[in-house]
Amino acid sequence: MKFTISFLLTPLVCALACNPYGDNKATCNAGNLMAPIRNFDDPTRYWMCRGANVEPETVRCPDTELFDSSKGACVPWNEWVWSPPCPEI
């Protein structure tokens, strides 16, 4: 159940954290804890917030995978499709 809820909220969390013209670092708050956040500069990495008001951690996808923000997970590079930085809500 928790996985389903977090999976459904991931696009919303990504949209709220979206600022491709900023410094690219995610801002951690109570609304995006433990949800992967797209790294706009490097598709081989994503941000993860382990606590509110702390520095986000950069996480690297396994070799041959890229982060897919629509799925909220790393996928094989041949399945990865570029998407606009900020999804429309």
Short mmCIF file of C-alpha atoms in Angstrom, two decimals:
data_model
loop_
_atom_site.label_atom_id
_atom_site.label_comp_id
_atom_site.label_asym_id
_atom_site.label_seq_id
_atom_site.Cartn_x
_atom_site.Cartn_y
_atom_site.Cartn_z
CA MET A 1 0.00 0.00 0.00
CA LYS A 2 2.79 2.46 0.91
CA PHE A 3 4.54 1.68 -2.38
CA THR A 4 1.34 2.41 -4.32
CA ILE A 5 0.82 5.73 -2.56
CA SER A 6 4.43 6.84 -3.00
CA PHE A 7 4.39 5.70 -6.63
CA LEU A 8 1.27 7.76 -7.32
CA LEU A 9 2.65 10.82 -5.53
CA THR A 10 6.09 10.72 -7.23
CA PRO A 11 5.03 12.78 -10.31
CA LEU A 12 3.43 15.37 -8.03
CA VAL A 13 6.51 15.55 -5.81
CA CYS A 14 8.73 15.88 -8.86
CA ALA A 15 6.56 18.69 -10.18
CA LEU A 16 6.66 20.55 -6.87
CA ALA A 17 10.45 20.22 -6.75
CA CYS A 18 10.90 21.30 -10.36
CA ASN A 19 13.25 24.21 -11.03
CA PRO A 20 15.50 23.41 -14.01
CA TYR A 21 16.92 26.94 -14.03
CA GLY A 22 18.05 26.92 -10.40
CA ASP A 23 21.18 25.34 -8.99
CA ASN A 24 19.72 21.87 -9.71
CA LYS A 25 19.81 20.82 -6.06
CA ALA A 26 16.53 19.54 -4.67
CA THR A 27 15.09 21.20 -1.58
CA CYS A 28 14.19 18.67 1.08
CA ASN A 29 10.94 19.14 2.98
CA ALA A 30 8.25 16.99 4.57
CA GLY A 31 6.48 16.60 1.21
CA ASN A 32 9.32 14.88 -0.67
CA LEU A 33 10.96 12.59 1.87
CA MET A 34 12.26 9.34 0.37
CA ALA A 35 10.89 10.20 -3.08
CA PRO A 36 13.38 10.28 -5.96
CA ILE A 37 13.70 13.72 -7.55
CA ARG A 38 15.03 14.25 -11.05
CA ASN A 39 18.52 15.66 -11.46
CA PHE A 40 18.13 18.08 -14.38
CA ASP A 41 21.86 18.16 -15.17
CA ASP A 42 22.65 14.43 -15.14
CA PRO A 43 20.18 11.69 -16.16
CA THR A 44 22.44 9.04 -14.58
CA ARG A 45 21.66 10.50 -11.13
CA TYR A 46 18.70 11.60 -9.04
CA TRP A 47 18.21 13.34 -5.68
CA MET A 48 16.93 11.65 -2.54
CA CYS A 49 15.81 13.45 0.62
CA ARG A 50 16.40 11.46 3.81
CA GLY A 51 14.98 14.14 6.11
CA ALA A 52 13.22 17.50 6.08
CA ASN A 53 15.41 20.59 5.88
CA VAL A 54 18.61 18.61 5.23
CA GLU A 55 20.92 18.51 2.23
CA PRO A 56 19.65 16.17 -0.50
CA GLU A 57 21.74 13.13 -1.34
CA THR A 58 22.73 12.43 -4.93
CA VAL A 59 22.16 8.82 -5.95
CA ARG A 60 23.65 7.25 -9.07
CA CYS A 61 21.67 4.82 -11.20
CA PRO A 62 23.30 1.45 -11.90
CA ASP A 63 25.58 1.31 -14.94
CA THR A 64 23.65 1.31 -18.26
CA GLU A 65 20.59 2.90 -16.61
CA LEU A 66 19.15 6.44 -16.57
CA PHE A 67 16.61 8.04 -14.24
CA ASP A 68 13.10 8.22 -15.68
CA SER A 69 11.13 10.87 -13.80
CA SER A 70 7.78 9.60 -15.11
CA LYS A 71 8.46 6.21 -13.48
CA GLY A 72 10.40 7.57 -10.52
CA ALA A 73 13.09 4.94 -11.08
CA CYS A 74 16.19 4.08 -13.06
CA VAL A 75 15.51 2.25 -16.32
CA PRO A 76 17.75 0.66 -18.97
CA TRP A 77 19.16 3.35 -21.26
CA ASN A 78 17.39 1.90 -24.32
CA GLU A 79 14.00 2.34 -22.57
CA TRP A 80 14.73 5.88 -21.35
CA VAL A 81 12.87 8.72 -23.06
CA TRP A 82 13.65 12.38 -22.49
CA SER A 83 10.80 14.33 -20.93
CA PRO A 84 10.40 18.05 -20.27
CA PRO A 85 12.05 19.10 -16.99
CA CYS A 86 8.82 20.28 -15.38
CA PRO A 87 5.76 18.12 -16.04
CA GLU A 88 2.49 19.87 -16.60
CA ILE A 89 0.03 19.39 -13.75
#
